[in-house]
Tab-separated table of C-alpha atoms in Angstrom:
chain	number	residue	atom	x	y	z
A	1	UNK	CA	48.057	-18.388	-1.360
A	2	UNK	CA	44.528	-18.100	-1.946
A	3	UNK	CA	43.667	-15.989	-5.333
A	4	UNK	CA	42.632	-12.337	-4.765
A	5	UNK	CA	40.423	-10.083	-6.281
A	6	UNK	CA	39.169	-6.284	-5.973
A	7	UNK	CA	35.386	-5.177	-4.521
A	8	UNK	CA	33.490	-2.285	-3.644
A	9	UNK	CA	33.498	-2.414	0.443
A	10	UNK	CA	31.528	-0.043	2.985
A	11	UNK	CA	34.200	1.632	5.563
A	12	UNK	CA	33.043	0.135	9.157
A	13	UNK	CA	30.390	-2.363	7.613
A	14	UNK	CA	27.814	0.647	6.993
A	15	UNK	CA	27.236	4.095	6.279
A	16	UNK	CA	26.777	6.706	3.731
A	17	UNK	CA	27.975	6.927	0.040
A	18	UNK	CA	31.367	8.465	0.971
A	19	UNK	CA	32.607	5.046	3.160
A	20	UNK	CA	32.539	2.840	0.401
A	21	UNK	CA	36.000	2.107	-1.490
A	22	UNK	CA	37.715	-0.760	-2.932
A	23	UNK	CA	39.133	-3.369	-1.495
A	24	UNK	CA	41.035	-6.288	-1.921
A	25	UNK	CA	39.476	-9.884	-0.620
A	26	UNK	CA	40.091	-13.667	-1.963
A	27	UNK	CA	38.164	-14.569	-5.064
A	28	UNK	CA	34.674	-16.874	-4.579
A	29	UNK	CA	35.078	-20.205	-5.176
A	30	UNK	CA	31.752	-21.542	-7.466
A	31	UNK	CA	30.012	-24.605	-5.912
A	32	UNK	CA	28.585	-27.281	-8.042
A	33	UNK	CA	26.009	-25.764	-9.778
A	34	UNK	CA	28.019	-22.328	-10.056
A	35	UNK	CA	29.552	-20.925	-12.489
A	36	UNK	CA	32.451	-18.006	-12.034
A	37	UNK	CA	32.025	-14.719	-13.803
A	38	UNK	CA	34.500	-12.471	-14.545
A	39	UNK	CA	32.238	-9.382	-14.607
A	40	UNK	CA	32.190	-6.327	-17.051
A	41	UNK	CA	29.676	-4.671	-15.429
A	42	UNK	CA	26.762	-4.121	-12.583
A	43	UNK	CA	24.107	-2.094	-11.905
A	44	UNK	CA	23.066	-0.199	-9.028
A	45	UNK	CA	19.981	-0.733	-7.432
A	46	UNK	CA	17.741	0.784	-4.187
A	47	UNK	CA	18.318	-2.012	-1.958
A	48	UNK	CA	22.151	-1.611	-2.309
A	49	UNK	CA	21.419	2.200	-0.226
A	50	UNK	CA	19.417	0.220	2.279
A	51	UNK	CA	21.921	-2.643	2.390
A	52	UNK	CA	25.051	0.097	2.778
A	53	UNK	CA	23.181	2.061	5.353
A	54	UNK	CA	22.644	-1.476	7.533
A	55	UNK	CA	18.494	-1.686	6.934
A	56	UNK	CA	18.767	-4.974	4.877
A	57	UNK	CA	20.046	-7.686	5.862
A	58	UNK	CA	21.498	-10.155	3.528
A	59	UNK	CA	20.165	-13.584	3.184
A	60	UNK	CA	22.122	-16.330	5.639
A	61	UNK	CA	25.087	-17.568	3.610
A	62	UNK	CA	24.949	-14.939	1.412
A	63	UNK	CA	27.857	-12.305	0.446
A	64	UNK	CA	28.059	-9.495	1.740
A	65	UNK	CA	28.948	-7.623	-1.073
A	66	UNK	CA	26.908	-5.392	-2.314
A	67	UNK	CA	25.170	-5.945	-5.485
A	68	UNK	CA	22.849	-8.117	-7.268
A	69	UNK	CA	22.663	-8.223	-11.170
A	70	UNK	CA	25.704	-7.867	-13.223
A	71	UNK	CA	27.026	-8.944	-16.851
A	72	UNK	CA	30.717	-10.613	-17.572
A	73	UNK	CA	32.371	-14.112	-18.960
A	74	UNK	CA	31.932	-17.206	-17.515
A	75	UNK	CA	35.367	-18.332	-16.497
A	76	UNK	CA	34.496	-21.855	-15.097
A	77	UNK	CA	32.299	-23.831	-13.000
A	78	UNK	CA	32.108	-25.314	-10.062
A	79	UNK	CA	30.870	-28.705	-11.295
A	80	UNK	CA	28.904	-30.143	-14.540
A	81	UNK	CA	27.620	-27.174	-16.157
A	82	UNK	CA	23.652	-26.265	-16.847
A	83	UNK	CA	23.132	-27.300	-20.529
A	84	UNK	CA	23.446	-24.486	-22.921
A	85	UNK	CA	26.062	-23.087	-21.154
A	86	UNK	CA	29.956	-23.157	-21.662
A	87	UNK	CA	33.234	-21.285	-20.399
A	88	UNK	CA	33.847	-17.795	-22.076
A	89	UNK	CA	30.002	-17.498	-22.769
A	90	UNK	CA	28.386	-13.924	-22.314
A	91	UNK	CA	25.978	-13.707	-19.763
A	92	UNK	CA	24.138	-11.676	-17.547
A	93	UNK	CA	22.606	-12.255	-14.660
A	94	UNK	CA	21.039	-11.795	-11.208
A	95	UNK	CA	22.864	-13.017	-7.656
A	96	UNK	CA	21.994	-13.088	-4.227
A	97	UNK	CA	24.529	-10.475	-4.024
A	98	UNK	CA	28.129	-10.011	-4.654
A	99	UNK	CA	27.865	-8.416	-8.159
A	100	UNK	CA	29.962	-4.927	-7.013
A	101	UNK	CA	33.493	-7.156	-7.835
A	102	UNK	CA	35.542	-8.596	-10.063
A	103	UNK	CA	34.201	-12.249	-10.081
A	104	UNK	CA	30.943	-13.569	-9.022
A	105	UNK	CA	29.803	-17.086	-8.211
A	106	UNK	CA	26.367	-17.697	-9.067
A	107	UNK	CA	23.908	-20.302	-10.114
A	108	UNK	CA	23.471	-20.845	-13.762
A	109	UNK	CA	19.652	-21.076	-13.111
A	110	UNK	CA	20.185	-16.952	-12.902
A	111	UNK	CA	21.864	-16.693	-15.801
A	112	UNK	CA	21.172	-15.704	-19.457
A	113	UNK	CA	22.631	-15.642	-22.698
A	114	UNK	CA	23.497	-12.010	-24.034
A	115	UNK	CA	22.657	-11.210	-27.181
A	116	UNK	CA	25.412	-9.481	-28.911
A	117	UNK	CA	23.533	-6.596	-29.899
A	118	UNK	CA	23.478	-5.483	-26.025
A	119	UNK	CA	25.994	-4.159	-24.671
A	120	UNK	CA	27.978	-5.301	-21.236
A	121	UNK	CA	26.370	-1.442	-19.545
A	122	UNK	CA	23.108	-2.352	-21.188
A	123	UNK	CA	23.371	-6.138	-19.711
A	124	UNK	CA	23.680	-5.505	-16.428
A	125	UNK	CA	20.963	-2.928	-15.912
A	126	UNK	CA	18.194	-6.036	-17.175
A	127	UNK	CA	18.181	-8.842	-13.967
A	128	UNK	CA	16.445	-7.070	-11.018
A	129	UNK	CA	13.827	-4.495	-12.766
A	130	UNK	CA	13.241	-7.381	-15.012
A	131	UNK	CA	12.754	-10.214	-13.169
A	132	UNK	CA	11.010	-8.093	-10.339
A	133	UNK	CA	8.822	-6.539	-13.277
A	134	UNK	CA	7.844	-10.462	-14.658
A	135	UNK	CA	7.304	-11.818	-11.339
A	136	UNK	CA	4.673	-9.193	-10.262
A	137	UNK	CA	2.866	-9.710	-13.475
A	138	UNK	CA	2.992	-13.568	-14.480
A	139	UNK	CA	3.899	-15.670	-10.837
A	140	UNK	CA	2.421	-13.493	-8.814
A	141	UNK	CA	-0.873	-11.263	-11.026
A	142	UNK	CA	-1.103	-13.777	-13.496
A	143	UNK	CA	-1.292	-11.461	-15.833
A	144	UNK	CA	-3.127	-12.421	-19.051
A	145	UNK	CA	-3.996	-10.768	-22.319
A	146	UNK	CA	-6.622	-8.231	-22.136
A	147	UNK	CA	-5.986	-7.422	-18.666
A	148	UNK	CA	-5.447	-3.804	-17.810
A	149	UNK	CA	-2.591	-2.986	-15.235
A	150	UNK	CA	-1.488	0.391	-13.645
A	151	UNK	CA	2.572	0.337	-12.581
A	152	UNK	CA	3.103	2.974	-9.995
A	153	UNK	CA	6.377	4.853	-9.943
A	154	UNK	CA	6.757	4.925	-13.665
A	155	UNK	CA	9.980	6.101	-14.647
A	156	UNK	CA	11.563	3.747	-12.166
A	157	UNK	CA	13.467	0.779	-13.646
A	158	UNK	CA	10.981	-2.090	-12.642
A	159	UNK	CA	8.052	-0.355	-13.983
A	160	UNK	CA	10.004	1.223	-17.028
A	161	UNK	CA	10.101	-3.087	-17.348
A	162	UNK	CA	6.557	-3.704	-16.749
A	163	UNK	CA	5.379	-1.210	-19.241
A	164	UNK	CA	6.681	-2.973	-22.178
A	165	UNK	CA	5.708	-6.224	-20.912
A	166	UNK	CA	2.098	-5.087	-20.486
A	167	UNK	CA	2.384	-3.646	-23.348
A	168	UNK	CA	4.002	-6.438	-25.669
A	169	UNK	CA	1.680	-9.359	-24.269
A	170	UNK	CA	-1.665	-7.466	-25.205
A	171	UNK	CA	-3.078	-5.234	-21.803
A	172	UNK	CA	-5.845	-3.811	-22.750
A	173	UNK	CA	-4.717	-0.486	-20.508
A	174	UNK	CA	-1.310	0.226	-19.155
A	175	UNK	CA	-1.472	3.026	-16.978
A	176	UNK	CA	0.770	4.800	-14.932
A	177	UNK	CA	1.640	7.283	-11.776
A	178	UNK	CA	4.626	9.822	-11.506
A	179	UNK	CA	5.418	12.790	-9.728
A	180	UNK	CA	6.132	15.220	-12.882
A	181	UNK	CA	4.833	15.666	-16.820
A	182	UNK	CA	8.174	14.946	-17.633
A	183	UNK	CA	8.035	11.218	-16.280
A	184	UNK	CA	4.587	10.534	-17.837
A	185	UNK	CA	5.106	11.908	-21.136
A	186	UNK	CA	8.420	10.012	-21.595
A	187	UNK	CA	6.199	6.495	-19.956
A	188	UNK	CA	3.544	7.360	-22.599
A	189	UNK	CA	5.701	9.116	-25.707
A	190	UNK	CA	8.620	6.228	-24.901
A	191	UNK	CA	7.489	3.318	-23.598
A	192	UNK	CA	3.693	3.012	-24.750
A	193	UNK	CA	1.477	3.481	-21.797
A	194	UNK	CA	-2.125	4.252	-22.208
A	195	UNK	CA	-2.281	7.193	-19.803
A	196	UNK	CA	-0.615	8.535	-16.321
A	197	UNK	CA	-1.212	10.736	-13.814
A	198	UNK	CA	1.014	13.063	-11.333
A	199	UNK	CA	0.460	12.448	-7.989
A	200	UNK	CA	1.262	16.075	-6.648
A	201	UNK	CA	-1.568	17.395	-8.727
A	202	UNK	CA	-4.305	14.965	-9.591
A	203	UNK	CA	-6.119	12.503	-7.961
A	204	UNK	CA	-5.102	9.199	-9.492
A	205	UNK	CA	-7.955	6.960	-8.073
A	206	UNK	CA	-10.430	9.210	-9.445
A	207	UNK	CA	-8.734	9.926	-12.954
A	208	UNK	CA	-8.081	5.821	-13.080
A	209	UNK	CA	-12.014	5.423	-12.566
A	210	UNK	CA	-12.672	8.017	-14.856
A	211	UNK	CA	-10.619	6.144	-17.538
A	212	UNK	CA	-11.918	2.732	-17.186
A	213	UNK	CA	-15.819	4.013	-16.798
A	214	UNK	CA	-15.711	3.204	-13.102
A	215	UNK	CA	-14.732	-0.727	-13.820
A	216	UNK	CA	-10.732	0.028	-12.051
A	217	UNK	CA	-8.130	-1.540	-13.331
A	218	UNK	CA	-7.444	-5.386	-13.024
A	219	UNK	CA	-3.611	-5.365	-11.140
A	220	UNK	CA	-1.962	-2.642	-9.575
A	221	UNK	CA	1.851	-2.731	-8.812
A	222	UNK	CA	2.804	-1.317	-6.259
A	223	UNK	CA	6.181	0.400	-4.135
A	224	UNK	CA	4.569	3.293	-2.366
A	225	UNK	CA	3.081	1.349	0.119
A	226	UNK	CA	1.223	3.705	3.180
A	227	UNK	CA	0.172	6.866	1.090
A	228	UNK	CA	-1.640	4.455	-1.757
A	229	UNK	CA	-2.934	1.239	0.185
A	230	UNK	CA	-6.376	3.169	0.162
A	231	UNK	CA	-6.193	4.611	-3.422
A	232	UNK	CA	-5.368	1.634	-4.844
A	233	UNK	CA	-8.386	-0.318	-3.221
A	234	UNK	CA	-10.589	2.150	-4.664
A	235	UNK	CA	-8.685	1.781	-8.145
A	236	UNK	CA	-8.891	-1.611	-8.286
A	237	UNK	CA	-11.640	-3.463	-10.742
A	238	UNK	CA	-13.739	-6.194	-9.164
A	239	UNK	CA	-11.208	-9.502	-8.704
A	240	UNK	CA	-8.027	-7.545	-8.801
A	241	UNK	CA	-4.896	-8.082	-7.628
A	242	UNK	CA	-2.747	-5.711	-5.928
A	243	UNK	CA	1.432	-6.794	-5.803
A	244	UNK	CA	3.185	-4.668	-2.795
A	245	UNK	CA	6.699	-4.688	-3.749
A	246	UNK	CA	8.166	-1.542	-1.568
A	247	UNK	CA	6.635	0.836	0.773
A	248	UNK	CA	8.859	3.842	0.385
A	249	UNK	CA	6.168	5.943	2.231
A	250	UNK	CA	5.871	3.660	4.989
A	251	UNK	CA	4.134	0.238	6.713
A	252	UNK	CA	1.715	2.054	8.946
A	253	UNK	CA	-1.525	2.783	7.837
A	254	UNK	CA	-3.650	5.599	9.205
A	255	UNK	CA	-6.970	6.061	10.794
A	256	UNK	CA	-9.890	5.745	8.403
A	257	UNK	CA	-8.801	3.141	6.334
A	258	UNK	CA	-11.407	1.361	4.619
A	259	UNK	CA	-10.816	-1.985	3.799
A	260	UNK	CA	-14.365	-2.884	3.117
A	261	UNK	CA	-12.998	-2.933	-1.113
A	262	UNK	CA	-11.352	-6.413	-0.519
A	263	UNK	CA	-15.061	-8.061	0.139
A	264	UNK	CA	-17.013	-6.063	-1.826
A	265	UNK	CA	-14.570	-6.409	-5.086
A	266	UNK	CA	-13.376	-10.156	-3.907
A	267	UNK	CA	-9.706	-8.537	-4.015
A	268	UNK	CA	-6.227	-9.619	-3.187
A	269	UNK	CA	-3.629	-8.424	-2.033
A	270	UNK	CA	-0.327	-10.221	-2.352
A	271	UNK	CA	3.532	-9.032	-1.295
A	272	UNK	CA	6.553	-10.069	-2.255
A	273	UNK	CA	10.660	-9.612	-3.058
A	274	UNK	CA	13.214	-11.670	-4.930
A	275	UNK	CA	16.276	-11.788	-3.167
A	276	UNK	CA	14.794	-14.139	-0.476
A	277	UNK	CA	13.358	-16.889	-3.002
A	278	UNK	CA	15.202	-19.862	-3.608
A	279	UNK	CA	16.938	-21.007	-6.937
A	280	UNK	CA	14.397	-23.330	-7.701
A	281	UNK	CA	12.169	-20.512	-7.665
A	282	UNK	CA	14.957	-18.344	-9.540
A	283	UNK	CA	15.341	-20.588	-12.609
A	284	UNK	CA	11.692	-20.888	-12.953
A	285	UNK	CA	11.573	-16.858	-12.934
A	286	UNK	CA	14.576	-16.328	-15.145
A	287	UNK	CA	12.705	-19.141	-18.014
A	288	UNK	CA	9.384	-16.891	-17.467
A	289	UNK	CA	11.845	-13.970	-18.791
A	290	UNK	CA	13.801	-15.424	-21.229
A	291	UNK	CA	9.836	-16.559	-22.939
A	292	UNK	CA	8.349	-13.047	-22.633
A	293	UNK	CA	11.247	-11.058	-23.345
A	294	UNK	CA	14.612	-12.452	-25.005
A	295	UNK	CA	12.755	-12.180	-28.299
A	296	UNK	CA	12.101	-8.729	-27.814
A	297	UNK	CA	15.637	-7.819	-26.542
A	298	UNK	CA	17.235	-10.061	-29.211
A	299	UNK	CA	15.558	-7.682	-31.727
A	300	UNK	CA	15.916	-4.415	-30.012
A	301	UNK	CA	11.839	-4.103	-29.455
A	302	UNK	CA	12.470	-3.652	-25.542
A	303	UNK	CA	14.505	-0.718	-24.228
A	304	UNK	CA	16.949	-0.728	-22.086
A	305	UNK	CA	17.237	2.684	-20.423
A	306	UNK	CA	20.764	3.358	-19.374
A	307	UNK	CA	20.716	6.852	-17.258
A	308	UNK	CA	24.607	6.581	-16.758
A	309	UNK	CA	27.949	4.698	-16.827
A	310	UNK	CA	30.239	5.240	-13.931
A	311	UNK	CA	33.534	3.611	-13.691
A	312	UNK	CA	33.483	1.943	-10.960
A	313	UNK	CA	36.099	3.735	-8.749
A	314	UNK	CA	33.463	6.215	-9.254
A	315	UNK	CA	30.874	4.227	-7.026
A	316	UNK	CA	30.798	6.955	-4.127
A	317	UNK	CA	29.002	9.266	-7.496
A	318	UNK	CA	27.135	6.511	-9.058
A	319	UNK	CA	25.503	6.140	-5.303
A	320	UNK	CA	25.073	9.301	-4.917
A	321	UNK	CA	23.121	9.633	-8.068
A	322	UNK	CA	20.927	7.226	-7.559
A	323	UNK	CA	20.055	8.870	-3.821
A	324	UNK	CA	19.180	11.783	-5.531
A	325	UNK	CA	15.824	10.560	-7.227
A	326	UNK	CA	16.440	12.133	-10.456
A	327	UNK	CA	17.026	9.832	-12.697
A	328	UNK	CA	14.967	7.462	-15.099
A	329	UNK	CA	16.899	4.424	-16.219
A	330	UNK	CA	19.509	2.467	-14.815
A	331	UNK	CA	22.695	3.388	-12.889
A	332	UNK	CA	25.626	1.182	-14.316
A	333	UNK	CA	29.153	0.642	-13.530
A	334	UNK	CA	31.718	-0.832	-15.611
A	335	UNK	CA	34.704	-2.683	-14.250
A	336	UNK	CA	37.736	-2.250	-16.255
């Protein structure tokens, strides 16, 4: 009989916080250049909603399980092991998805080392903001010192990343946009930024012009999508980049859209995501990380924000949290 193990499962294949529950389906089985983690812990993330509601589709081949960065022990591997890596090593990592269980088969080229400072809750809330957070800046911005940077959605985990990135590798400017004083004080008291601005009372592409004497700034990151494609062409400095990685306000753009920004300032505009890349790709990313910011975590330097720790029979709550928009740092949930 094949061996067993529990996961989080959605009650008809989608719908709303309350259908998921556990469930009890065979373990994975880790190909040759897997490795099998027992996991300690995940963290939650938006595309989980999406994927539990049916709007995104997992990769072909792919688990369906939902979940996609997690912490735990390697228990074996599928073949010859990655150098540097060894049974009953602590690592954490990011997946293609699968990470809401009790074992995961992944890559090793997605996995890292944890230092053992960090804890398993702390762990498992680093992969995705992370490595979305170093690929908009370094594969995709190329990012380099004394480049200034605005991360939209602040208090949000990727940018709550990219701040202390900009920050640590010498921006000249990291600014920011939120929707209260409460998220740009902590991204400027907590994390370092330059200066932000709420987007329910001020006008950001003026006040970012304002603050840069009319230059812009050099890369914009970017979730909002719709309600700031035209803001952020007028923020933008001459050769800028702007990285879409969301468009929570929507695809279509309206009437009156000038575009005339991307000739006159030589601009360009660049989307992207992560779960869709290969591991080629992956490993290169996750090496780009550990070089920018395993010395920092190793030493405490970066934080981690944690917002809470649900068990994970608790998911229905954790999900329901993270619907609610109100939080800052990372929704976790330990397994055992």
């Amino acid at each position: 009989m094949a061996e067993t193990m529990r996961c989080v499962d959605i009650k008809n294949g989608k719908g709303p916080a309350s259908s998921l529950f556990l469930a009890t389906v065979p373990k994975p089985q880790p190909k040759a250049a897997d490795a099998l983690v027992k996991v300690k812990a995940f963290g939650l993330n938006r595309m989980d909603l999406l994927q539990r509601e049916g709007m995104y589709p997992v990769p072909p081949g792919v688990s369906t399980t939902l979940g996609v960065e997690f912490s735990g022990t390697i228990e074996r591997f599928g073949g010859d092991a990655e150098r540097g890596f060894a049974v009953g090593d602590e690592v954490f990592g990011l997946a293609y998805g699968g990470a809401y269980a009790e074992y995961i088969a992944v890559s090793t080229h997605m996995l890292m080392h944890k230092p053992g400072h960090m804890s398993w809750e702390e762990a498992a809330g680093v992969p995705e903001t992370w490595f979305t957070a170093t690929q908009a800046m370094y594969l995709i911005a190329e990012f380099a010192r004394g480049k200034s940077i605005l991360w939209h959605a602040g208090a949000s985990g990727v940018s709550i990343a990219g701040i202390q990135l900009s920050k640590a590798d010498g921006a000249s400017a990291v600014y920011v946009t939120a929707g209260s004083r409460e998220k740009i004080d902590f991204c400027v008291n907590e994390l370092g930024a330059t200066a932000g601005f709420d987007y329910h009372t001020q006008d950001w592409p003026r006040e970012i012009l304002s603050a840069t004497d009319g230059k812009g700034v050099d890369i914009i990151v970017d979730f909002i999508g719709q309600k700031y494609f035209q803001g952020n062409l007028d923020a933008a400095a001459r050769d800028g980049r702007i990285i879409s990685l969301g468009a929570m306000s929507g695809t279509k753009l309206p009437a009156g859209v000038d575009i005339g920004a991307f000739v006159r300032k030589r601009l360009r505009f660049e989307g992207s995501s992560l779960r869709s890349r290969d591991e080629d790709y992956q490993g290169k990313l996750r090496n780009t990380l550990v070089d920018h910011a395993m010395p920092k975590f190793a030493d405490g330097g970066f934080k981690i924000l944690v917002e809470k720790v649900f068990p994970w029979e608790e998911i229905v709550k954790a999900h329901e949290l993270m619907e609610s928009n109100q939080t800052k740092g990372k929704i976790i949930c330990g397994i055992g």
